[in-house]
Amino acid sequence: MSKTGPLRLPPEQLTVPIDLESLGFASTDDLEPFKGILGQDRAVEAMHFGVAMRRAGYNMFVMGEPGTGRFSYAMRYLRAEAKRMPTPQACVYINNFEESREPKALHMAAGTATQLIDDIHQLIDNLLATFPAAFEHPAFQQKKSAIDRSFNKRYDTAIDLVERQALERSIVLYRDGQNLVFTPMRDGKGLDEAEFSQLPEAERERFHADIAVLEEILNEALASLPQWKRESSNELRELNEQTITDALQPLLQPLTERYCDNPDICAYVQAIHQNLLKVVVELLVDERSEARPEAAKKAALIEHYSPNLIVDHPGSPGAPVVHEPHPSYDNLFGRVEYSSEQGALVTNYRHIRPGALHRANNGYLVLEADKLLAEPFVWEALKRALHARQLKIESPWADIGRLTTVTLTPQVIPLSVKVVLIGSRRAYYLLQDYDPDFQELFRVLVDFDDHLPRTPDSIEGMAQLLKTRVDEEGLAPMTVAAVARILTYSARLAEHQQHLSASISDIFQLVAEADLVRQLAGDRMTDTGHIERALQAKEARTGRASARIREDMLSGVILIDTDGAAVGKCNGLTVLAIGDSVFGVPARISATVYPGSSGIVDIEREVNLGQPIHSKGVMILTGYLGSRYAQDHQLEISASIALEQSYGYIDGDSASLGEVCGLISALSRVPLKQCFAITGSINQFGEVQAIGGVNVKIEGFFRLCEARGLTGEQGVIIPRANVPNLMLHQTVLDAAKAGLFHIYAVDNVDQALSLLAGEDAGTPDAEGKFPEGSINDRVVQRLQAINHRNHHNEENRDAAEEAPGR
């Protein structure tokens, strides 16, 4: 008895169009803009919770597929919430005059860091204008001269005393630069070496003795000279410091008064004062500094005193929301840069560069999980920072001994940031499985669904969302028919008659492409014709591979029959994904059976092309055959199954229904109609289970049949569980309505076998016996015959081994 009647699906079950009258508008101009996010109530609630929970560890992972609006919604909501939060303090790094390798962090009210830097630059300009002028003032010169005169007076007094005693001995004291020399004198004139040598020996000896005595007197007179110099130097230093202090007081006093409410800034101003006492003469006053250009002096002072801005938030009320598109180590945590001086790498606090964590501190940091995990050192460093709640600038290369240059150790900055990771489900579950710290740090999951329920509210929301997009992008309005076509396309993307796709980006892409078609046509509004042409253009752009495969089928390079009947052969349906092009391709499934006991051999698995799920399907097939046909005897057969002309990896169990039908055909020797293609998964009880990609699979076989010519007999057999997934192309719908192509839905193997064979498979009675002559009965008879032959061959072999002479 034929089962084709009840199993054939009527055309109205092959898609569910949108009712135009139910939409209630003529074009998108009649709609209000959409606010919020469409159909993601679970994600919205989780986002609200994650933002409201301020405790440590409640960072968020926004999970979903790209194009679902997860990123745009997260940024939009975080920015709205951040405006209600206090603006974080500004932060600068300043020179640590006591230990220059350990710069200090200075915090201040938001928006004041730039003002502080400007004030320090003004101070530097004032310093350049004040020095060395302060040391050229007459009052300073008089005091300095007085100190010099006091020292010189002491010195001259001591020398005069020695000189008088020398003259009493007819010896003169000469001052030769820094040296003092005693020379014998006669007749008021100093003697040279030649004249001195002509004196009598006794007189020469007397002069030598007198000079020795005078040298001792000179040493005693000048014994206090170091002390005089020290006292003079101290007086001069005190004079310099007093002069510098007097000059700095009017320069620093305004800074102290302006920042009196920030003790740290006041302490820094005082530190600048103390440091200037030590270095102002060297930097601005002495002869070497005077020879330097004014710009060089200013640059040196800036490098020494100007704060290094790390982060400030002027004119931006609320907390920061920072998205770092390239989360490298340096971009996240900051870095210390170096400059080359005379072949050596040097650095200072002014070379500290902030990262995204500095900018996002006391706010939100949005990162893409896949990019983050691809960067070396970053994930572990981020976990350390979140655990310790500290932001530390250090080189990751130092820990592995790759950094040999002297570097800085900037003061650690307290870290209070909520990190929002955006990633796929795969990334989330991998982190869950392999990193025990992940759950501790990212306790909030914001799960974006990949489809929406097809309800009046979601349909209305999608239409309003299209209105919003059209207005934002400056596109032409869309007619109600165009909106309905877009909604149908969305259901096709969701592969479900009662769902809409949450991949909003794909829908917006189609709208933009259709608008281009409208522009080229010179129309005022986007209509269904523009949508259809945009879809056809995209298919043409990405359809080279599918067209080439179809050409090979039509020319006979790839063997696929669409008419006639054959034993052990049927047409299966596969899906190929090449880039962004996904299409269905029919493939011949073949099965052979022969005597033996090696079981069912999956050729794909034997050559390592069959992936685990495909191999699982073949093993389930074996279980089904055994339970169905071998209750009274052992299942002893040798059989092989192959997906013909497949040269790549095969995964999925959607071919198992076709494989079992081909195997049954080979066992029963019943030919199967080649005008059908079949897809479906089975369990061990022969029940047909749902598969994926049903629409593209059907359309792949349809296009081949259409190219060869539709006969009215061709069709596709699918699991009945996949009927709600049918959203077929209009050409398939038109062929089904005309009776030229058919879609059949089956619940079990027998129904599929009956369609393929054109006769009833045979239903077992209460004792499990199949009707005589039915397909299933022929399978049992064939298996029994193979089993009997196997046992007969074994008995003959055993008898031959026991024969005399063996």
PDB file of C-alpha atoms in Angstrom, residues 88-92 94 104-117 119-120 252-271 307 311-312 411:
ATOM      1  CA  PRO A  88      36.634  59.097  38.611  1.00  0.00           C
ATOM      2  CA  GLN A  89      39.639  61.040  39.795  1.00  0.00           C
ATOM      3  CA  ALA A  90      42.395  62.049  37.437  1.00  0.00           C
ATOM      4  CA  CYS A  91      45.810  60.452  37.807  1.00  0.00           C
ATOM      5  CA  VAL A  92      49.331  61.571  36.904  1.00  0.00           C
ATOM      6  CA  ILE A  94      55.328  62.497  39.116  1.00  0.00           C
ATOM      7  CA  LYS A 104      54.736  58.228  42.388  1.00  0.00           C
ATOM      8  CA  ALA A 105      51.082  58.280  41.380  1.00  0.00           C
ATOM      9  CA  LEU A 106      49.199  61.461  42.166  1.00  0.00           C
ATOM     10  CA  HIS A 107      45.385  61.503  42.249  1.00  0.00           C
ATOM     11  CA  MET A 108      43.192  64.584  42.008  1.00  0.00           C
ATOM     12  CA  ALA A 109      39.697  65.687  41.130  1.00  0.00           C
ATOM     13  CA  ALA A 110      38.495  64.953  37.614  1.00  0.00           C
ATOM     14  CA  GLY A 111      39.383  67.641  35.112  1.00  0.00           C
ATOM     15  CA  THR A 112      42.166  69.194  37.206  1.00  0.00           C
ATOM     16  CA  ALA A 113      45.151  67.209  35.904  1.00  0.00           C
ATOM     17  CA  THR A 114      45.517  69.332  32.785  1.00  0.00           C
ATOM     18  CA  GLN A 115      45.309  72.466  34.916  1.00  0.00           C
ATOM     19  CA  LEU A 116      48.043  71.155  37.200  1.00  0.00           C
ATOM     20  CA  ILE A 117      50.286  70.397  34.221  1.00  0.00           C
ATOM     21  CA  ASP A 119      50.496  75.382  36.241  1.00  0.00           C
ATOM     22  CA  ILE A 120      53.761  73.441  36.412  1.00  0.00           C
ATOM     23  CA  LEU A 252      55.214  78.418  44.543  1.00  0.00           C
ATOM     24  CA  GLN A 253      52.820  80.176  46.901  1.00  0.00           C
ATOM     25  CA  PRO A 254      49.984  80.394  44.328  1.00  0.00           C
ATOM     26  CA  LEU A 255      50.273  76.650  43.655  1.00  0.00           C
ATOM     27  CA  THR A 256      50.109  75.821  47.346  1.00  0.00           C
ATOM     28  CA  GLU A 257      47.063  78.020  47.784  1.00  0.00           C
ATOM     29  CA  ARG A 258      45.286  76.691  44.671  1.00  0.00           C
ATOM     30  CA  TYR A 259      45.728  73.025  45.641  1.00  0.00           C
ATOM     31  CA  CYS A 260      45.497  73.387  49.396  1.00  0.00           C
ATOM     32  CA  ASP A 261      42.656  70.876  49.509  1.00  0.00           C
ATOM     33  CA  ASN A 262      44.906  68.148  48.053  1.00  0.00           C
ATOM     34  CA  PRO A 263      47.727  67.330  50.484  1.00  0.00           C
ATOM     35  CA  ASP A 264      49.489  65.149  47.892  1.00  0.00           C
ATOM     36  CA  ILE A 265      49.798  68.013  45.405  1.00  0.00           C
ATOM     37  CA  CYS A 266      51.012  70.341  48.164  1.00  0.00           C
ATOM     38  CA  ALA A 267      53.614  67.756  49.128  1.00  0.00           C
ATOM     39  CA  TYR A 268      54.727  67.563  45.500  1.00  0.00           C
ATOM     40  CA  VAL A 269      55.070  71.357  45.307  1.00  0.00           C
ATOM     41  CA  GLN A 270      57.189  71.224  48.471  1.00  0.00           C
ATOM     42  CA  ALA A 271      59.294  68.433  46.958  1.00  0.00           C
ATOM     43  CA  PRO A 307      53.516  65.610  35.752  1.00  0.00           C
ATOM     44  CA  VAL A 311      44.108  59.605  32.799  1.00  0.00           C
ATOM     45  CA  ASP A 312      41.659  62.462  33.199  1.00  0.00           C
ATOM     46  CA  GLN A 411      53.639  53.141  42.089  1.00  0.00           C
TER      47      GLN A 411
END
